[in-house]
XYZ file of C-alpha atoms in Angstrom:
620
model
C -10.910 -4.068 239.415
C -13.026 -2.072 241.569
C -10.291 -4.165 244.012
C -7.333 -2.111 242.716
C -9.771 1.313 242.546
C -10.794 1.045 245.725
C -7.409 0.554 247.452
C -6.026 3.269 245.128
C -8.347 5.693 246.322
C -7.762 4.647 250.229
C -4.114 5.662 250.253
C -5.440 8.768 248.232
C -7.872 9.902 250.400
C -5.281 10.337 253.574
C -2.917 12.988 251.115
C -6.126 14.337 250.219
C -7.103 14.858 254.264
C -4.367 16.342 255.170
C -3.321 19.116 252.406
C -7.190 20.026 251.643
C -6.159 21.482 248.040
C -7.858 21.583 244.921
C -4.921 21.056 243.498
C -3.367 17.489 245.086
C -2.622 15.357 242.891
C -5.044 12.758 244.288
C -8.128 14.673 243.275
C -8.884 13.640 239.739
C -8.310 9.927 240.601
C -10.168 10.293 243.767
C -13.741 12.862 242.713
C -13.439 10.339 238.982
C -14.875 7.142 240.819
C -17.517 5.971 240.556
C -20.246 7.035 242.977
C -21.033 3.679 244.657
C -17.101 3.342 245.165
C -16.319 6.807 246.064
C -18.927 6.293 248.990
C -18.124 3.086 249.983
C -14.559 3.920 251.009
C -16.109 7.496 252.951
C -18.241 5.092 254.969
C -15.283 2.398 254.968
C -14.463 3.606 258.723
C -11.405 5.350 258.478
C -11.813 8.384 258.546
C -13.270 11.124 261.845
C -16.248 13.166 261.116
C -13.278 15.818 261.283
C -12.362 13.478 258.112
C -15.332 14.393 256.138
C -16.012 18.091 257.234
C -12.070 17.991 255.634
C -12.780 16.330 252.654
C -16.603 17.869 251.813
C -14.380 20.940 251.570
C -12.130 20.217 248.316
C -14.472 20.548 246.216
C -18.700 19.897 244.560
C -18.825 16.455 244.076
C -17.580 14.768 247.380
C -19.530 18.215 249.254
C -22.646 16.693 247.251
C -20.749 13.634 248.027
C -20.960 14.082 252.151
C -24.594 16.271 252.513
C -25.804 16.128 255.959
C -28.830 13.858 255.463
C -26.813 11.327 253.064
C -25.468 8.000 253.722
C -21.247 9.495 255.179
C -22.596 11.252 257.919
C -25.183 8.590 258.782
C -22.462 6.524 259.177
C -20.249 8.175 260.303
C -23.117 9.304 262.854
C -24.124 5.402 263.987
C -20.437 3.745 263.641
C -19.726 6.621 266.504
C -23.461 5.916 268.391
C -24.943 2.772 267.265
C -26.708 2.490 270.429
C -28.602 5.198 268.646
C -29.901 3.722 265.439
C -33.406 2.289 267.211
C -34.619 5.118 267.553
C -34.733 5.884 264.292
C -37.298 4.681 260.877
C -35.545 3.999 257.603
C -38.606 5.819 256.234
C -37.793 9.351 258.454
C -35.954 12.108 256.844
C -32.917 13.100 258.977
C -30.631 15.276 258.575
C -27.481 12.785 259.640
C -24.675 16.012 260.360
C -27.587 18.209 261.968
C -27.990 14.770 264.707
C -24.383 14.582 265.396
C -23.737 18.099 266.441
C -26.504 18.418 268.442
C -25.445 14.098 270.288
C -21.862 15.671 270.597
C -23.061 18.667 272.216
C -25.229 16.622 274.809
C -22.184 14.466 275.063
C -20.466 17.181 276.064
C -22.719 19.169 278.539
C -23.367 16.188 279.784
C -19.813 15.444 280.429
C -19.510 18.692 281.964
C -22.370 18.042 284.523
C -21.133 14.613 285.814
C -17.805 16.077 286.246
C -19.955 19.137 288.582
C -21.045 16.539 290.444
C -18.449 15.389 292.566
C -17.586 18.632 293.888
C -21.429 20.427 294.786
C -22.193 16.661 296.357
C -19.651 14.740 298.003
C -20.061 15.754 301.590
C -24.252 14.963 301.163
C -26.545 13.203 299.226
C -27.613 14.747 296.348
C -30.528 16.228 296.584
C -34.428 16.579 295.281
C -33.380 20.203 293.325
C -29.378 18.213 292.352
C -30.940 16.970 289.166
C -33.175 20.753 287.723
C -29.436 21.543 285.505
C -29.937 17.525 284.093
C -34.100 18.557 283.730
C -33.502 21.914 282.455
C -31.348 20.629 279.356
C -32.305 21.324 275.548
C -32.001 18.543 272.851
C -33.201 15.059 273.327
C -32.881 13.629 276.786
C -31.859 9.895 274.588
C -28.728 11.691 273.352
C -27.940 12.722 277.342
C -28.769 9.224 278.635
C -26.471 7.752 275.742
C -23.361 9.340 276.880
C -24.467 8.657 280.463
C -24.257 4.976 279.187
C -20.935 5.918 277.551
C -19.205 6.578 281.230
C -20.691 3.555 282.966
C -19.090 1.454 279.739
C -15.827 3.205 279.811
C -13.737 0.887 279.759
C -10.496 -0.559 282.997
C -10.962 0.442 286.399
C -10.503 4.029 286.392
C -12.824 7.272 286.815
C -14.938 5.384 289.311
C -16.285 8.989 290.827
C -17.375 9.873 286.964
C -19.282 6.063 286.211
C -20.532 6.547 290.360
C -22.423 10.106 289.516
C -23.809 9.001 285.882
C -25.076 6.368 287.121
C -26.912 8.323 289.884
C -27.535 10.822 287.795
C -29.458 7.739 285.181
C -30.814 6.261 287.020
C -33.072 9.356 288.717
C -33.855 10.356 284.747
C -34.476 6.441 283.737
C -37.621 6.413 287.422
C -38.751 10.192 286.643
C -39.870 9.157 282.786
C -40.806 5.755 283.702
C -42.753 7.041 286.846
C -44.575 9.337 284.054
C -45.469 6.429 282.304
C -46.818 4.209 284.686
C -48.806 6.958 286.891
C -50.354 8.095 282.424
C -51.201 3.830 282.030
C -53.237 4.585 285.634
C -55.120 6.224 283.670
C -56.209 4.660 281.227
C -60.080 2.973 281.509
C -60.686 -0.070 284.015
C -61.182 -2.032 281.407
C -57.681 -1.776 279.796
C -56.725 -4.904 280.653
C -52.426 -4.787 279.704
C -51.392 -6.989 283.009
C -47.753 -7.422 280.958
C -47.505 -4.031 280.822
C -48.155 -2.639 283.391
C -46.151 -5.146 285.235
C -43.468 -3.906 282.915
C -43.402 -0.645 283.810
C -42.562 -2.501 287.837
C -40.046 -4.216 286.698
C -38.434 -1.351 285.062
C -38.647 1.293 287.547
C -36.396 -1.141 290.007
C -34.471 -1.597 287.241
C -33.674 0.993 285.356
C -30.415 0.793 284.426
C -31.046 -2.761 282.461
C -32.951 -2.555 279.426
C -35.866 -3.857 279.522
C -38.636 -2.981 277.556
C -41.987 -4.599 277.203
C -41.509 -4.830 273.286
C -38.029 -7.652 274.581
C -40.528 -9.089 276.607
C -43.477 -9.767 274.827
C -40.486 -11.204 271.554
C -39.437 -13.165 274.403
C -43.832 -14.489 275.501
C -43.936 -15.041 271.971
C -41.977 -17.488 271.002
C -42.875 -19.420 273.887
C -46.389 -19.027 272.193
C -44.859 -20.850 269.302
C -44.180 -23.394 270.542
C -47.640 -23.779 272.720
C -48.996 -24.087 268.920
C -46.344 -26.166 267.170
C -47.302 -29.333 269.993
C -51.315 -27.588 270.063
C -50.776 -28.975 266.254
C -49.907 -32.012 267.636
C -52.829 -32.323 269.863
C -55.911 -30.967 266.976
C -54.583 -29.682 264.370
C -57.741 -27.186 263.222
C -57.540 -25.411 265.790
C -59.214 -22.182 265.903
C -55.750 -20.584 268.216
C -53.637 -21.486 264.747
C -55.298 -19.484 262.435
C -54.736 -16.101 264.988
C -51.752 -14.216 263.725
C -49.113 -12.534 265.031
C -50.554 -9.653 267.620
C -54.162 -10.030 267.207
C -56.035 -12.611 268.804
C -59.503 -13.268 270.018
C -61.305 -15.228 272.369
C -62.689 -18.906 271.644
C -65.784 -20.590 273.515
C -66.067 -23.667 273.611
C -64.582 -25.448 276.580
C -62.596 -28.285 275.169
C -60.750 -26.559 272.236
C -60.053 -23.515 275.655
C -58.945 -26.797 277.564
C -56.501 -28.548 274.788
C -54.694 -24.824 275.378
C -54.544 -25.058 278.727
C -53.365 -28.405 278.053
C -50.196 -27.728 275.550
C -49.224 -24.406 277.834
C -48.562 -26.505 280.644
C -46.781 -28.959 278.942
C -44.300 -26.274 276.903
C -43.894 -24.777 280.211
C -43.467 -26.913 282.936
C -41.824 -30.178 281.029
C -40.344 -28.505 278.072
C -39.076 -25.454 279.252
C -39.020 -26.572 283.123
C -40.616 -23.373 284.334
C -41.346 -23.368 288.269
C -42.337 -21.575 291.680
C -39.882 -20.659 293.506
C -39.760 -22.237 296.990
C -36.251 -22.102 297.326
C -35.715 -18.592 297.352
C -39.383 -17.308 297.785
C -38.730 -13.967 298.959
C -36.266 -12.687 296.217
C -37.033 -9.100 294.447
C -36.392 -10.955 291.324
C -39.415 -12.966 291.146
C -41.099 -10.106 291.137
C -39.955 -8.769 288.020
C -40.402 -10.131 284.770
C -37.389 -9.857 282.576
C -36.123 -11.542 285.457
C -38.829 -15.300 285.199
C -38.447 -15.448 281.429
C -34.744 -15.332 282.662
C -34.395 -18.075 285.197
C -37.083 -19.496 284.691
C -39.101 -19.332 288.269
C -40.883 -16.847 290.107
C -43.810 -16.676 292.668
C -47.306 -16.802 292.101
C -48.377 -13.399 290.827
C -45.279 -13.493 287.985
C -45.788 -16.432 286.725
C -50.417 -16.288 286.798
C -49.480 -12.874 285.137
C -47.119 -15.353 282.240
C -50.115 -17.211 282.396
C -52.385 -15.240 282.062
C -50.585 -13.710 279.380
C -49.797 -16.489 276.865
C -53.307 -17.852 277.312
C -54.697 -14.844 276.023
C -53.088 -14.747 272.990
C -53.991 -18.110 272.398
C -58.244 -16.967 273.121
C -58.955 -18.712 277.107
C -59.836 -15.399 278.908
C -58.669 -16.321 282.020
C -59.132 -13.927 284.457
C -56.838 -12.790 287.980
C -58.090 -13.304 291.905
C -56.100 -12.246 293.994
C -56.627 -14.583 295.966
C -55.240 -14.485 299.762
C -51.435 -14.985 300.001
C -50.949 -17.459 297.059
C -52.359 -15.309 293.485
C -54.501 -17.302 291.346
C -56.237 -17.372 288.121
C -59.537 -18.416 287.025
C -61.256 -20.055 284.049
C -65.441 -19.750 282.834
C -66.999 -23.258 282.701
C -70.509 -22.051 282.945
C -72.941 -20.779 279.922
C -72.489 -17.678 278.483
C -75.040 -14.729 279.668
C -76.010 -16.996 283.074
C -75.270 -15.955 286.219
C -72.119 -17.037 287.548
C -70.916 -17.613 291.124
C -67.819 -18.638 292.462
C -68.868 -22.562 291.409
C -68.832 -22.032 287.943
C -65.050 -21.561 287.642
C -62.035 -23.690 287.732
C -58.984 -22.357 289.467
C -55.705 -22.295 288.442
C -52.142 -21.868 289.960
C -49.729 -20.871 288.188
C -46.976 -21.452 290.464
C -48.344 -25.122 291.005
C -47.543 -26.403 287.342
C -50.734 -24.341 286.521
C -52.784 -27.365 288.907
C -56.835 -26.611 288.593
C -58.182 -26.631 291.619
C -62.022 -26.213 292.613
C -62.856 -23.612 295.480
C -62.642 -26.424 298.759
C -58.910 -26.664 296.931
C -58.460 -23.151 296.621
C -59.400 -23.321 300.601
C -56.862 -26.041 301.004
C -53.918 -24.821 299.751
C -54.035 -21.712 301.316
C -55.727 -23.586 304.739
C -58.352 -21.319 305.599
C -61.312 -20.150 304.586
C -62.418 -17.136 302.954
C -64.924 -15.485 301.661
C -66.717 -15.538 297.765
C -65.479 -12.430 297.193
C -61.950 -13.304 297.499
C -62.340 -14.844 294.078
C -63.361 -12.587 292.214
C -61.519 -10.733 289.956
C -59.232 -7.538 289.927
C -58.041 -4.848 287.561
C -55.003 -3.951 286.114
C -53.881 -1.750 289.063
C -55.168 -3.644 292.109
C -52.319 -6.426 289.966
C -49.900 -3.035 290.286
C -50.399 -2.352 293.909
C -49.926 -6.556 295.175
C -46.934 -6.551 293.049
C -46.264 -3.360 294.567
C -46.892 -4.383 298.362
C -44.840 -7.927 297.130
C -42.121 -5.417 297.159
C -42.130 -2.878 299.555
C -43.264 -6.313 301.838
C -39.185 -7.632 300.871
C -38.105 -3.669 301.199
C -39.108 -3.539 304.907
C -36.953 -7.053 305.296
C -33.584 -5.622 303.754
C -30.751 -5.540 305.960
C -27.448 -5.256 304.164
C -28.411 -2.627 302.131
C -28.086 -0.004 304.154
C -29.625 2.079 301.143
C -32.509 0.823 301.160
C -32.976 1.175 297.910
C -35.652 -1.461 296.896
C -37.701 -0.212 300.165
C -37.512 3.375 298.838
C -38.437 2.564 294.820
C -41.464 0.427 295.621
C -42.392 3.357 297.916
C -42.885 4.799 295.371
C -44.878 3.186 292.528
C -47.092 2.624 295.568
C -47.776 5.980 296.531
C -47.858 7.292 292.286
C -50.821 4.505 292.081
C -51.857 5.928 295.395
C -51.065 8.763 296.109
C -52.138 9.665 299.764
C -51.321 6.951 302.376
C -50.760 8.754 305.090
C -49.201 5.054 306.653
C -47.113 5.081 303.496
C -46.238 8.783 303.257
C -45.211 8.605 306.972
C -43.256 5.783 306.287
C -41.505 7.377 303.579
C -40.467 10.607 305.482
C -38.874 8.280 308.417
C -36.899 6.560 306.083
C -35.705 9.534 304.073
C -35.008 11.546 308.160
C -33.233 8.172 309.008
C -31.139 8.170 305.692
C -30.595 12.376 306.352
C -31.520 12.249 302.785
C -33.862 15.322 301.497
C -34.973 17.698 304.249
C -37.011 19.095 302.296
C -38.648 17.293 301.068
C -39.276 15.168 304.556
C -41.354 18.895 305.787
C -43.155 18.411 302.247
C -43.924 15.107 302.704
C -45.570 15.853 306.578
C -47.234 18.921 305.408
C -48.971 16.765 302.914
C -49.961 14.189 306.219
C -50.963 16.960 308.248
C -52.964 18.131 304.922
C -54.130 14.179 305.494
C -54.735 13.460 308.303
C -54.533 15.841 311.426
C -53.862 13.121 313.932
C -51.256 12.613 313.031
C -49.915 16.125 314.464
C -47.458 13.855 316.705
C -45.009 11.837 314.872
C -45.516 14.195 311.939
C -43.682 17.565 314.954
C -41.046 14.614 315.731
C -40.225 14.590 313.143
C -40.706 18.305 311.724
C -38.526 19.447 314.908
C -35.838 16.790 314.062
C -35.482 18.145 310.459
C -35.279 21.172 310.555
C -32.494 20.985 313.356
C -31.082 18.901 310.476
C -31.163 21.726 308.119
C -29.920 24.312 310.975
C -27.116 21.734 311.262
C -25.766 21.322 308.080
C -26.408 25.296 307.284
C -23.898 25.866 309.990
C -20.988 23.743 309.225
C -17.969 25.487 308.316
C -15.297 24.258 305.540
C -13.990 20.994 305.029
C -12.257 19.769 308.152
C -8.697 18.783 307.025
C -6.996 15.701 308.454
C -2.744 16.294 308.219
C -0.719 12.841 308.615
C 1.982 15.060 309.948
C 0.429 17.049 312.786
C 1.530 15.575 316.126
C -2.447 14.233 317.164
C -2.444 11.751 314.126
C 1.022 10.616 314.724
C -0.891 7.564 316.083
C -2.913 6.272 312.186
C -1.057 3.568 310.468
C -3.162 3.252 308.072
C -3.565 5.569 304.858
C -7.032 6.217 302.356
C -7.826 3.817 299.493
C -5.938 0.931 301.192
C -7.555 -2.334 301.020
C -7.747 -4.147 304.650
C -8.878 -7.116 306.301
C -10.771 -7.754 309.248
C -9.237 -9.870 312.297
C -12.270 -10.536 313.744
C -14.935 -10.699 310.966
C -12.843 -12.240 307.810
C -14.327 -9.058 305.981
C -12.245 -7.176 302.799
C -13.246 -3.280 302.682
C -11.197 0.114 301.703
C -10.594 2.871 304.221
C -12.603 6.485 303.239
C -11.819 7.844 306.674
C -9.819 8.317 309.469
C -9.635 9.595 313.463
C -7.429 9.366 315.742
C -10.104 8.182 318.203
C -12.785 6.509 318.517
C -15.736 9.564 317.446
C -18.849 8.142 318.459
C -20.798 8.564 320.896
C -21.401 6.885 324.513
C -23.958 4.808 323.807
C -22.327 3.304 320.616
C -18.858 2.717 322.473
C -20.654 1.058 324.895
C -23.917 -1.115 321.997
C -20.831 -2.114 320.216
C -18.529 -3.311 323.173
C -15.401 -1.163 322.759
C -14.158 -1.421 325.316
C -12.892 -4.612 325.951
C -10.433 -3.889 323.314
C -6.930 -3.833 324.642
C -6.653 -0.247 323.500
C -10.415 0.492 323.927
C -12.171 3.736 322.136
C -8.074 5.329 322.883
C -6.736 4.865 319.677
C -7.533 5.722 316.032
C -11.046 4.603 314.221
C -11.912 4.282 310.625
C -14.308 4.067 307.734
C -14.904 1.693 305.576
C -16.719 0.327 302.613
C -17.404 -3.385 303.015
C -17.659 -5.898 300.095
C -20.865 -6.837 301.275
C -21.846 -3.301 300.411
C -22.150 -1.724 303.806
C -20.147 0.778 305.985
C -18.088 0.010 309.116
C -15.745 1.769 312.180
C -12.762 -0.198 312.690
C -11.017 -0.498 315.463
C -7.165 0.031 314.277
C -5.877 -2.908 316.293
C -9.011 -5.089 314.271
C -7.096 -4.298 311.071
C -4.768 -5.806 309.437
C -3.226 -5.128 305.168
C -4.850 -7.523 303.016
C -1.459 -9.441 301.598
C -4.223 -10.126 298.760
C -5.850 -6.543 297.734
C -8.876 -6.640 295.415
C -11.681 -4.301 294.069
C -13.896 -3.804 297.056
C -17.613 -3.925 294.904
C -19.564 -1.057 297.078
C -21.500 0.624 295.726
C -20.397 4.433 297.305
C -16.632 3.438 295.352
C -17.019 6.345 293.709
C -18.152 8.844 295.618
C -13.971 8.695 297.262
C -12.019 7.323 294.424
C -11.531 7.916 291.196
C -9.289 5.282 290.471
C -8.243 1.021 291.637
C -5.194 0.260 291.008
C -4.716 -3.456 291.423
C -3.037 -2.293 295.085
C -5.254 -0.035 296.376
C -7.603 3.161 295.614
C -7.174 6.910 294.613
C -8.919 9.101 296.648
C -10.490 11.213 294.110
C -9.960 15.527 294.443
C -12.975 15.884 296.834
C -11.674 13.476 299.106
C -7.843 14.251 298.921
C -8.332 17.929 299.781
C -9.744 16.221 303.209
C -6.278 13.800 303.646
C -4.099 15.390 301.640
C -0.850 13.894 303.014
C -2.431 9.696 302.834
C -1.716 9.486 298.817
C 1.963 9.656 299.803
C 2.099 7.296 302.225
C -0.354 4.465 300.217
C 2.523 4.313 297.726
C 5.063 3.485 300.520
C 2.626 1.201 302.295
C 2.392 -0.339 299.002
C 6.287 -0.118 298.208
C 7.147 -1.599 301.593
C 4.018 -4.496 301.663
C 3.686 -5.486 297.626
C 6.710 -4.965 296.630
C 8.608 -7.507 298.803
C 5.959 -9.831 298.736
C 6.852 -10.386 295.097
C 10.576 -10.346 295.992
C 9.802 -13.092 297.882
C 8.088 -15.707 295.459
C 10.496 -14.719 293.137
């Protein structure tokens, strides 16, 4: 009977919505239904927000059912933006209609700003003050971020430019928020020992587009703790650690009981779950990100030690971190409480080496050198994070193919957040921004700060100041947009067009063209270093700016390129800066690139028709 009533009402609602008149034939049928059935219909998902607005204006009963704080608007909000529901508590009073309006407005503002970025910043890196419009937006930041995520998750190969700038904005917003949280975290007193929390902030900052939270990582660790408890129960069913409640723990003093916990941990981590030190791919940044350590079940000494330490402490074993040179360790006290202890009163644990327990002599054998007693001491959270970020900094300096140096930039930000007056790192940051040609105003600010901290750096500072000011002046002198017409006589030798997928004849890489010159426009030194004169046509031939599938940008001679007969997407981070869509055979330039090469798109269509249509016919 109820089902029949629902079916009947579902047929009435559309008519009611269309006519929105109290005299409609189906109105009495609808409003006379039981309240829960009527609410079920309105929450069924078949009605849009506009429909609900019209339905609520038909009579008092429907208006009451569609009140802002009720289930109907809550369901509308949930269906439209499901990822936002985690930010609301079931006990909170929420006017869902008002929330819907605010979120809708934030989405429109977000799209307006994203759409403006390509026109404003196509010719340069987004400047430091380029995000000021976003920072001054009214309304909850999570609504704005959610809209950016929606843009990034748009299906298909379209809206590439929107996705490119949405990603940049979201990256910036989240990093600023994480950095502020990290700075607040670092203000905690020295006895605040949440090593995992600090490590998660580093993870989040370097991976701001990933969904990483302390809560989720802690939940994964809790599941490991449960497995350890299961094993521990088989060793000692009355072990005090088994009585600890979730989220609560205290330290166990008896060495034998602590040893039982560590035995159970080693069995679960290394035998059962197969965690291991990553000796094969040691210099990989993923080894330092806690969420990746848990996913891949591998890491380097410091990340493996933090995982081991966190589990041990939850089960009552008071392990401590040791900033041992070349190989981070943990120490486990064997001496009696209240007595004077030295380095020989501890056992040292190598979490990288499957939890192996080491003496002082074995520690020195591990790294192949004798060290002073001070290096066996315990370190606080800030020192642990300093070492983690220092490792990332070293990896960032080793980057070869990533021409954006994103890891180096991120690790510098983190290190300087902890130690803002490190002159050499400030100088490295200024040089990096100068090398990348970005944020000249920020470079000048950094250099001024360096000069204040250490006047002895005036030589290096003066050089960078001079060249940065010259860069700023050159930018001011730039006039208009250079438009290149294929029909112009001086461009008659240009064979290829922007958006075409090409293959390098010599090196075999796949790429997409995003610019061209009628002859090589690089300086004599570049031409000599790249041995351009050895080419049959030398530098007197068209050269093309290409985005390569390995993430690099290159400048290739026309005679070295050929059509890729099996075109595929080019997974380069800057594709969206220049192109709006990938069609399956070529890329379509966005509005800004098309202004610069207005005749290329027609040429691309002709090429695609001739090359790929002919291939398809021959196959058939």
